[in-house]
Amino acid sequence: MGYPHPPHPRETVLLSQYFGDPEARSLAGWRQRGGYRALEQALAMEPTAVTTIVKDSGLRGRGGAGFPTGTKWSFMKPGDGKAHYLCCNADESEPGTFKDREIMRWTPHALVEGCAIAAYAIGAETVYIYIRGEFTEPLQRMTEAVREAYAAGLLGPGAMGGKARIDVRIHKGAGAYICGEETALMNSIEGRRGNPRIKPPFPATAGLFGMPTTINNVETLAAVPHIITQGAAWYKAMCLSSPKSPGTKLFSVCGNVRRPGNYEVVLGFPFEEFLYDLCGGPPAGRKFKAIIPGGASVPIQTMDEVRATKMDYEGFVAGGSMLGSGGVICIDDAQCMVKQIGRLARFFAHESCAQCTQCREGTSWTTKIVERIEAGQGTPDDLDTLLEIADNMTGKTICVLSDSCAVPVVSGIQKFRDEFDAHIQGHRCPFRVAAAAA
Amino acid sequence: MITLTIEGRQVSVPEGTSILEAGKAAGILIPHYCYHPGLPVAGVCRMCLVEVEKSPKLAPACATAAADGQVVHVHSESALEARQGVLELLLINHPLDCPVCDQSGECELQDYTYAEGRRSTRYREPKRVNPVEDFGGDVVYVPNRCILCTRCVRFMETVAEDPVLNVSDRGDHALIGKFENQDLTHPWAGNVVELCPVGALLSKDFLNKARSWDMDRAASVCPGCSQGCNIVIETRDNVVARLRPRPNADVNQYFMCDEGRLNYRWLNRRDRVAEPLVRRGDALIPVDWEIAIDAAARTLTGRRVTAIVSPGLSNEVLYLLRRVLERCGAESEGVFAVRQGPEAPLPGVPDLAVRADRAPNVQGAELMGFRRTDAPLDAVRSGDVLLLADADLSAAGAAVVSGALARAADIIVIGTTVPAWAAGAGAALPLANMAEDEGTFTNLRGRVQRYRQAKSPPALARPGWSVLADLLVALGDPIVVWTPAEAFSALAQAHPAFAGMTYEGLGATGTVVADAREPRAVTAGIGA
Amino acid sequence: MSVPPPGSLTQLERAAAFDPALPDAYEPLFVGERRVALDEVLTRYPTRMAALLPALWMVQEARGWVSEAAMAEVAEVLHVTPAYVKGVVTFYTMYHQRPVGRHFVQVCTTSPCNVCGAEDVVRAFLTHTGSGEIGATSPDGRFTVIEVECLGACGFATPIMIDEDVIEGVTAAQVPEIIARYP
C-alpha cells in the first residue's frame, strides 16, 4: 500500500498528522503521541458534559449529511433501561472517497478512542465498527488495535476506569455500497439484507436491534479526541468561511489530477487554490472539465462553477453542489462526459438494494439509456426521458440512492448538453473517434 | 382520535392510523401495491405517495401516520405524477401478456395503469427475462411479471412463520426466490397467490381455467372445517372454478388454508340425485315432488326414526330436520359423525387454524340436538326408519353398513346423492348442495355466518329448507316457510341460542350465538 | 468428500459441486474449532441472526465459496431458514455463489478509476490470465477476474484486489508481473 504524500504547507494536519507513520499504529506508539489522554479526560466528566463540548465545538458529521454531532448524541436518553448502541460507519463506499480508510490504516487507535468517548457520552455499552469487506488492511489494523485496547483494559468489562463496560466489535461488510446508509448498515449488522429502513422511527429511538442507536462516521469520531483535549472553542475557531462549518476536514482527491490523495484543510478553504496549489491541478496538457466535489452522489460541476467555492457545507451548496463525503473527483477534458455519467449510473444501478420501484427500475433504465447514447444509438427524446426518469427518482424513495443516481444525470445533461447532442447527432462518441485517430 | 382531511373529506381515526387506512375510512382508495392490512408495512412500492400540505416531500401513505389537522391530497398533480412514474417503471420490464395472464381482469397493475398510467411506453431497451419457476404446493412463480412488492415474502415470514421465500439478488436483477427442495408446502401458503397484486404468483389449480370477467361470485363460508373462513365462491358457467378468502377480522382475517381453497370439486360432482325418486318394485323411479314428499311422510309418520345427518347442512336445514324427528314416533333421534383431519394453525393470526373437525356446522348440529358419534350407523336400531340426510358414510366398513341395513326397516334419503348401499331406499329427495343453496353455518366459536347461492342446482333438486318445509307440512306441522330468511327466523324464534338474530342482521361477517362457549344440546321443545 | 479448494477443480468436479443430487458429498463446516470460533462470534451480538455475515465469511474462508449446502448448514446453526440465508448471500457481492479460480482478481472500474484507465487494466488481466471474460475462470483454474464497484482507494487508481491483497496504482503494463506473483 502506498504511503501518503508529505503534507502540503497549507494543510492543517490534525487527523492526518500521523498518516505514513507506522509507529502510530500501536497502542504504545499512539500513547507516545498523546493518545488516550482525551478518553481519560472525558471519563473525568459527566457524559452530558462530553456531549456539550462536542455540541459547542460545532463538529458536524463527516459522512455526508453534516448533521451536528453533539446534537445527534443528545438524542440518546441515558437511563431509559434499554441497551444503547454506537455504530461507527466505516463502510466508506462513496466513489471518490478514501479518507476513513487512511484513518483506520494509520491511526486505528484514534478511532478506538473516539468510539470509546462517544460511547461514554451516549451511554452505549457496545460499539460496532462496520468496516466494508474490501478494506482488508483497515480491518486488520482495527482488529489489532481493538485487541490491544482490550488487553490494556481500555475496553471490556473494567474499562473506563471502572466506570462503565464498553465493548468494541468489528463487523466486516460483504460488498454493498448501500450499507453505508445508516439503517441499511444496522440491518447488515443484524444479519439481514442491507435494506434501508423507513424512517421514522429514527435510530435514536429504535436503531440497531430495535434499541436507541447513534451512528457516526469514522472521521467524525476520530476528530472527537482532539476536541476533548483542546476544547470546543479551539475547534470552533478553526474556520475560514461559514461559522456553521468549523474544524478540519479530510478531502480525498482522485481522478485526472496531478497529485491525488488525502488533504486535510480547515473548512472554508478556497476550492480553486485547493485544486491547483495543493493537488497540482490537472495532468500536463489537460484542463479540468468537470469536478464532482463531494463523492459520486453530488451534482457535477464545471470548473467555472467551482472557482469561487469555499470548501465547507454552506460553500459547496452555494456553489450548486454539496460537500458530501469530501471525495473530490476530477475529470479532465480528454474524458467523455456521457461515458462517465453512464458509468456513475451503472454504479448506482449495481448498488440498488431493490426495495423501491423508482430505484430498482430507474437506476437500471437510466444506465441503459445513457450507455445507448454513448454507443451512438441515442435519439433526441432520450434526454427528455432521462430527465423525467430522474425527476421520478428524486425525493420519492426510502433512502437517497435513487436521488444520487439522478444527480449526475441531471447535472450532467444540464452542463454537458453539447456532448450528449454530439453523440446523438453524430451517432457515435466523438471521444472514441478522437482516440482512434490519435 | 385525530381528525384530518383527505381529498376534501374530513375523517376521524384513532391515533397511529396510517394515512392509507384513514383514506379507506373516508372512502378514498389510495392506490398501493406492497401495502396489505394483514402484513407488516414495507413501504417499498412507492405507489401510495400522497401530497401532505406543509410537507416538503410526498409521503408514503402506508407508512405515514395520520396527524391531527393534516390535509392530504391523493389526486393532486404531484401525487398523480409520482404514481404515473411508478407505473411506468413497473411496466418497463413487465411483459404485456395480459391476454394470457390469469391475473388479467383482477390485476392491480392493469387497473391502475388503465386508470392513471401512460398511454404508451418510452422503454426501448430489452426486457429482463427469467424462466417460470414451480414454487411447490399450488404455486407457480412468473418472475417477469413480478413487481417485488414482497407481500409473499412477508406473509411467509410473519404470518405463516415459515420463511421459505426471500428476495434474492439486488438491483433490477432482484427476484423472489426460494431454496432448493424447500417448497411452498405450508398448509396456508396458497395465500401468497391471493396476496400477489399481479400475475406473478399463480395457482396451478386455477391456471388457464377461467378469465376473471367470465366468472360469477358469491359470498360464502368455507365448508372445509369448523373454522368457518369467509370465502368467495367463483363460478364459471355454473361450475365452481375456485374459492378465495373473503376478509373477516373475527374469523380468518384475509386468509384461507390450501385444503379449503382446493376442496371444491365435490361441489361440481356430476353423479347427483337430481330428481325426486320413489321405490316402485326393485327400482327408484323419478316422480313429481309431491309424490316423493308424500311417500317420505307416510314412511316416517309414527315410526321410530334414526336420522344420520351431515354436519355440513345449514342451521336451518338441521333445525327443520329436528322438527321432522319430533313429528315422528317416540325415541326418534338424530346423530352425526365428523370427518377428522390434522389441525394446522396459521401462526400469525390468533385463533385461526384448519380444524380437526372437517365440517362447517358441527356446532350447529349440536345446537339442534343431534348427537355426535364416531359410529353413526351403530345408532340404527332394529326396525328403525333410517333417515339419511346427506351424511357421508363412505368411511364406514362394509360390515357396519350391512349390519345397519339389516336393522333398518326403511330408508329415506334426503341429500345430494344416493349412495350405492342405500339404493334400497323407499324415497330419495334431491337437495341442492351448499354452493347451490343459501343458509347459515355456526362455526366452532359459535359464530353464525351466512353463505349465498353461487350456482343453480341440477334439474329438480331443491334447497333443503324448502324440501323439509314441505315434508313438515305433509307430517302435519303448521310451519309456513317460503324463503330461507323465514326458515332462519323460525329457528331464531324457537332456539334460545339464536334468540334475537335476524337473517339480514347477520350481515357479511356473522353474529355469535348466545352463550357460545358451551354448546347446549337442545333435544326437546324447540319446535313447540 | 469435502469440496476441494477452488481452482483445483476439474470441469467435471466443478459440475459435480453444483449437482444438487449429491448432498451427501457435503462435509459440515461448523464442527470442532470452527464451531468454537462461531460460538465466540455469537457472544458479540444479542441475536443469533447477527452472526450470519461472519458465519458466511468463515464458510468462504474455508471453502472458497458459499455453496447451497453450506447455506443450509449456516441456516441450521443460526436458527434461520436456508431461503433466508440465500436472500442475504445474494445481496452481498463478496460472497461467491460459484467456485472461483485459485486467485480472485477484482479490478475497480468505477468512475474515478475509469477516467484513469481502469478498463485497460481489466483487459490486461483478462488477456494475461487467460480467463477471457469477466467472471470466468481461466482454464488452468488459477484466476477469476471481475470488475468491482469502488474499492475505496480512488486516489491510487487503479486499485485491484487479488484475494486479500490490495494493490494500488496498477497500470496495464504491470499486469504480467503482478500475475506472476500469484502461482
Short mmCIF file of C-alpha atoms in Angstrom, two decimals, chain B residues 157 162-170 177-182, chain C residues 20 68-69 71-72 81-84 86-88 90-93:
data_model
loop_
_atom_site.label_atom_id
_atom_site.label_comp_id
_atom_site.label_asym_id
_atom_site.label_seq_id
_atom_site.Cartn_x
_atom_site.Cartn_y
_atom_site.Cartn_z
CA GLU B 157 -42.17 -14.80 7.20
CA ASP B 162 -42.25 -20.35 7.62
CA PRO B 163 -39.85 -18.09 5.74
CA VAL B 164 -39.25 -20.18 2.66
CA LEU B 165 -39.39 -17.22 0.30
CA ASN B 166 -36.80 -14.49 0.01
CA VAL B 167 -35.81 -11.58 -2.11
CA SER B 168 -32.76 -12.80 -3.97
CA ASP B 169 -30.07 -10.69 -5.57
CA ARG B 170 -30.44 -6.93 -5.80
CA GLY B 177 -36.50 -16.77 -4.59
CA LYS B 178 -36.61 -19.93 -2.57
CA PHE B 179 -34.24 -22.67 -1.59
CA GLU B 180 -33.83 -25.89 -3.49
CA ASN B 181 -36.23 -28.54 -2.15
CA GLN B 182 -37.89 -26.14 0.28
CA PRO C 20 -27.99 -30.83 -6.04
CA GLU C 68 -26.16 -24.07 -1.19
CA ALA C 69 -25.28 -26.90 1.14
CA MET C 71 -26.07 -22.03 3.27
CA ALA C 72 -28.28 -24.79 4.62
CA THR C 81 -34.19 -20.85 7.08
CA PRO C 82 -31.93 -21.69 4.13
CA ALA C 83 -34.06 -19.37 1.98
CA TYR C 84 -33.35 -16.53 4.37
CA LYS C 86 -29.74 -17.32 0.42
CA GLY C 87 -31.53 -13.98 0.31
CA VAL C 88 -28.68 -12.48 2.33
CA THR C 90 -27.23 -12.97 -2.90
CA PHE C 91 -27.41 -9.41 -1.59
CA TYR C 92 -23.72 -9.10 -0.84
CA THR C 93 -21.37 -9.21 -3.80
#
